[in-house]
Short mmCIF file of C-alpha atoms in Angstrom, two decimals:
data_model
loop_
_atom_site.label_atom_id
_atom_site.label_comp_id
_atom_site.label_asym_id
_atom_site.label_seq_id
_atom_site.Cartn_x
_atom_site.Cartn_y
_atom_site.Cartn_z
CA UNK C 198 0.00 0.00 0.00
CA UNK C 199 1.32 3.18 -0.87
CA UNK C 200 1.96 6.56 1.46
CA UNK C 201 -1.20 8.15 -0.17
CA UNK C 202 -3.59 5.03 -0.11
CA UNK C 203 -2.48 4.43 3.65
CA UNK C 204 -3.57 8.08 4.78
CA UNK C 205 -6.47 7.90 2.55
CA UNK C 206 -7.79 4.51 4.19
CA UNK C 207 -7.52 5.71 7.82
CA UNK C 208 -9.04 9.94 6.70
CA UNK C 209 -9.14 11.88 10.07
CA UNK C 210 -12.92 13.06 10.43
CA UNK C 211 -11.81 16.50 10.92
CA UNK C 212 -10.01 16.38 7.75
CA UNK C 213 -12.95 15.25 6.25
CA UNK C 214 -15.08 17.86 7.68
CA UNK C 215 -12.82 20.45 6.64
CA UNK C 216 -12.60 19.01 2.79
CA UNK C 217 -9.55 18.11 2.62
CA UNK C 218 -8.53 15.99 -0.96
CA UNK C 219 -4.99 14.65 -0.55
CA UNK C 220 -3.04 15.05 -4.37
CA UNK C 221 0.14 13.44 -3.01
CA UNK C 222 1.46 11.70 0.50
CA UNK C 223 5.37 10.15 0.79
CA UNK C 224 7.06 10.48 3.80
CA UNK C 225 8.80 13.57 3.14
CA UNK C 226 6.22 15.34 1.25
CA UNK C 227 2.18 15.70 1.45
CA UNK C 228 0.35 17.72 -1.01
CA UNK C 229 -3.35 18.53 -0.66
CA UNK C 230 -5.86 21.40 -1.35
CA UNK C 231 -9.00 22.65 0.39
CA UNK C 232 -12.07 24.55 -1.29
CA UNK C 233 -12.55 27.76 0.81
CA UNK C 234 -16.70 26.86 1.59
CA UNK C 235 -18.81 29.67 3.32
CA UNK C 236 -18.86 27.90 6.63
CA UNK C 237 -14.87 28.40 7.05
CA UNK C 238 -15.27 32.12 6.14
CA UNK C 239 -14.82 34.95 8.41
CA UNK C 240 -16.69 38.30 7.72
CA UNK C 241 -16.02 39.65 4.49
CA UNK C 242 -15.92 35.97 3.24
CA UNK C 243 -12.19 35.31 3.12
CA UNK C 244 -10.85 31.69 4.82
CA UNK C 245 -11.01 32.00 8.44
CA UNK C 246 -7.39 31.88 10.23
CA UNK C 247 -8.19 29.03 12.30
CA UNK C 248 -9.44 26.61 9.59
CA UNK C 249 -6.42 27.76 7.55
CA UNK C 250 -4.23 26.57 10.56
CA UNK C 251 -6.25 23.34 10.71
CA UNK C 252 -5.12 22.21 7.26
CA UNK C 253 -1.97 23.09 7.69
CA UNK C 254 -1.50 21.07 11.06
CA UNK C 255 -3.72 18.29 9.22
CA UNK C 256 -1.05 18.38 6.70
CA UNK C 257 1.74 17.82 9.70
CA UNK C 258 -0.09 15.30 11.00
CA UNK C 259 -0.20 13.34 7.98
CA UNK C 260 3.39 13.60 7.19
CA UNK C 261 4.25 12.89 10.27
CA UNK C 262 2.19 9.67 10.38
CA UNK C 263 4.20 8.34 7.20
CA UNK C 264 7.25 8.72 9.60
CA UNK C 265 6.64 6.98 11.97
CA UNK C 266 7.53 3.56 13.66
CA UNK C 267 5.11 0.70 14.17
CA UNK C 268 3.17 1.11 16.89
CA UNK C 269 4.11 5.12 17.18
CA UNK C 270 1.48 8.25 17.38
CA UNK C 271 2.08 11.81 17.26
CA UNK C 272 0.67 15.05 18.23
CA UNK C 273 1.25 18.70 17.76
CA UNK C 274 3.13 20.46 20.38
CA UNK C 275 3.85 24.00 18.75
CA UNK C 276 2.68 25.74 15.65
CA UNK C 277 3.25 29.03 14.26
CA UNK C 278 1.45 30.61 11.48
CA UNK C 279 2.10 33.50 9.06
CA UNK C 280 -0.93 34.86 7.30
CA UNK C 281 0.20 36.68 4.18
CA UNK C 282 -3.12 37.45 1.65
CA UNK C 283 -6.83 36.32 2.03
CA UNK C 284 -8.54 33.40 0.85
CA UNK C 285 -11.89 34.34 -0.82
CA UNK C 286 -14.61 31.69 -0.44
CA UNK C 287 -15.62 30.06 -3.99
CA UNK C 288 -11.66 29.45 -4.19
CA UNK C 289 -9.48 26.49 -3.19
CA UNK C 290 -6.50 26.44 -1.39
CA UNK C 291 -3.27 24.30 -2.29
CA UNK C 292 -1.36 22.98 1.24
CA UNK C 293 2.66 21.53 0.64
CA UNK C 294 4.51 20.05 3.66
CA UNK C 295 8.03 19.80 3.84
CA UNK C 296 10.02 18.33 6.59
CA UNK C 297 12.38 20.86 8.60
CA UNK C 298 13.43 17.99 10.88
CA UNK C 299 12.49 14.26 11.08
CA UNK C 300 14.20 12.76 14.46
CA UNK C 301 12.68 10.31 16.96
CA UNK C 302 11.48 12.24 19.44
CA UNK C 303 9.84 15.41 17.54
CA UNK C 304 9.45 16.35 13.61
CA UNK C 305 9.41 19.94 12.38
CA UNK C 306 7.12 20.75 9.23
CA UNK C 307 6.58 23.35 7.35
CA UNK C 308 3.88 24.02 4.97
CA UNK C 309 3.43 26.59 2.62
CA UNK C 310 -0.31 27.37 1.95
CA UNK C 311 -1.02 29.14 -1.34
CA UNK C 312 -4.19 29.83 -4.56
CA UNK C 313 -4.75 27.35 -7.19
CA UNK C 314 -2.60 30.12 -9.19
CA UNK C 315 0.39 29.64 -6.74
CA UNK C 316 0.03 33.02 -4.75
CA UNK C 317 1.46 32.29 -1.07
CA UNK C 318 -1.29 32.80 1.49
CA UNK C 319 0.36 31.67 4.20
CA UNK C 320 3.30 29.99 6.24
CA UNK C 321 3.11 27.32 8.82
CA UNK C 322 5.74 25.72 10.95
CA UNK C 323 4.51 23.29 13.31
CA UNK C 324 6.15 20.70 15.70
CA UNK C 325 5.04 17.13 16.45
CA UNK C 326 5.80 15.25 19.38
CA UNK C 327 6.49 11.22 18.83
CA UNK C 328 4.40 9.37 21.07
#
């Protein structure tokens, strides 16, 4: 079973509620997208902060997962988010997680949250704790 089929087979229900369609998963890469729906909107409808945060950790989580040793779970510990431009609703937004650091204990990700036409929305760096 491949990295994308094995996150795909066990979807997080949050993910799901969110709309989350992973493109790609391998262990040091996960690429997804997310249509911006009116229920994650803020006031003028532009993605809210928080659900933009959620896909991003999502995306940690994921990649994180791929990493890990039998038997092993993970959480987020820290995360740290840079909003650069809105996300209007009607659009869909791309999510790509790269590893900053991969060790036993913690992994470091970073995922870089932009438009279908590649403009960078937003930066998020995000620690995960082995368990």
């Amino acid at each position: 079973m491949d990295a994308l089929d094995k996150l795909n087979q066990d979807a997080l229900p949050f993910a799901q509620l969110l709309g989350i369609r992973l493109i790609s998963a391998a262990p040091d890469r996960v690429l997804a997208e997310m249509p911006v729906r009116d229920e994650l909107c803020t006031r003028p409808p532009v993605l809210h902060g928080g659900a933009l945060m959620a896909f991003a950790d999502t995306l940690g989580a994921y990649a994180t997962v791929l990493n890990l040793r039998d038997g092993a779970g993970t959480t987020t510990i820290e995360s740290k988010t840079n909003f650069l431009a809105p996300a209007p609703v009607g659009t869909t937004v791309v999510g790509e997680c790269l590893p900053l650091h991969r060790g036993k204990r913690t992994m470091v990700w970073q995922t870089r949250i932009t438009s279908q036409q590649g403009r960078l929305l937003g930066i998020v760096t995000q620690t995960q704790m082995v368990l």
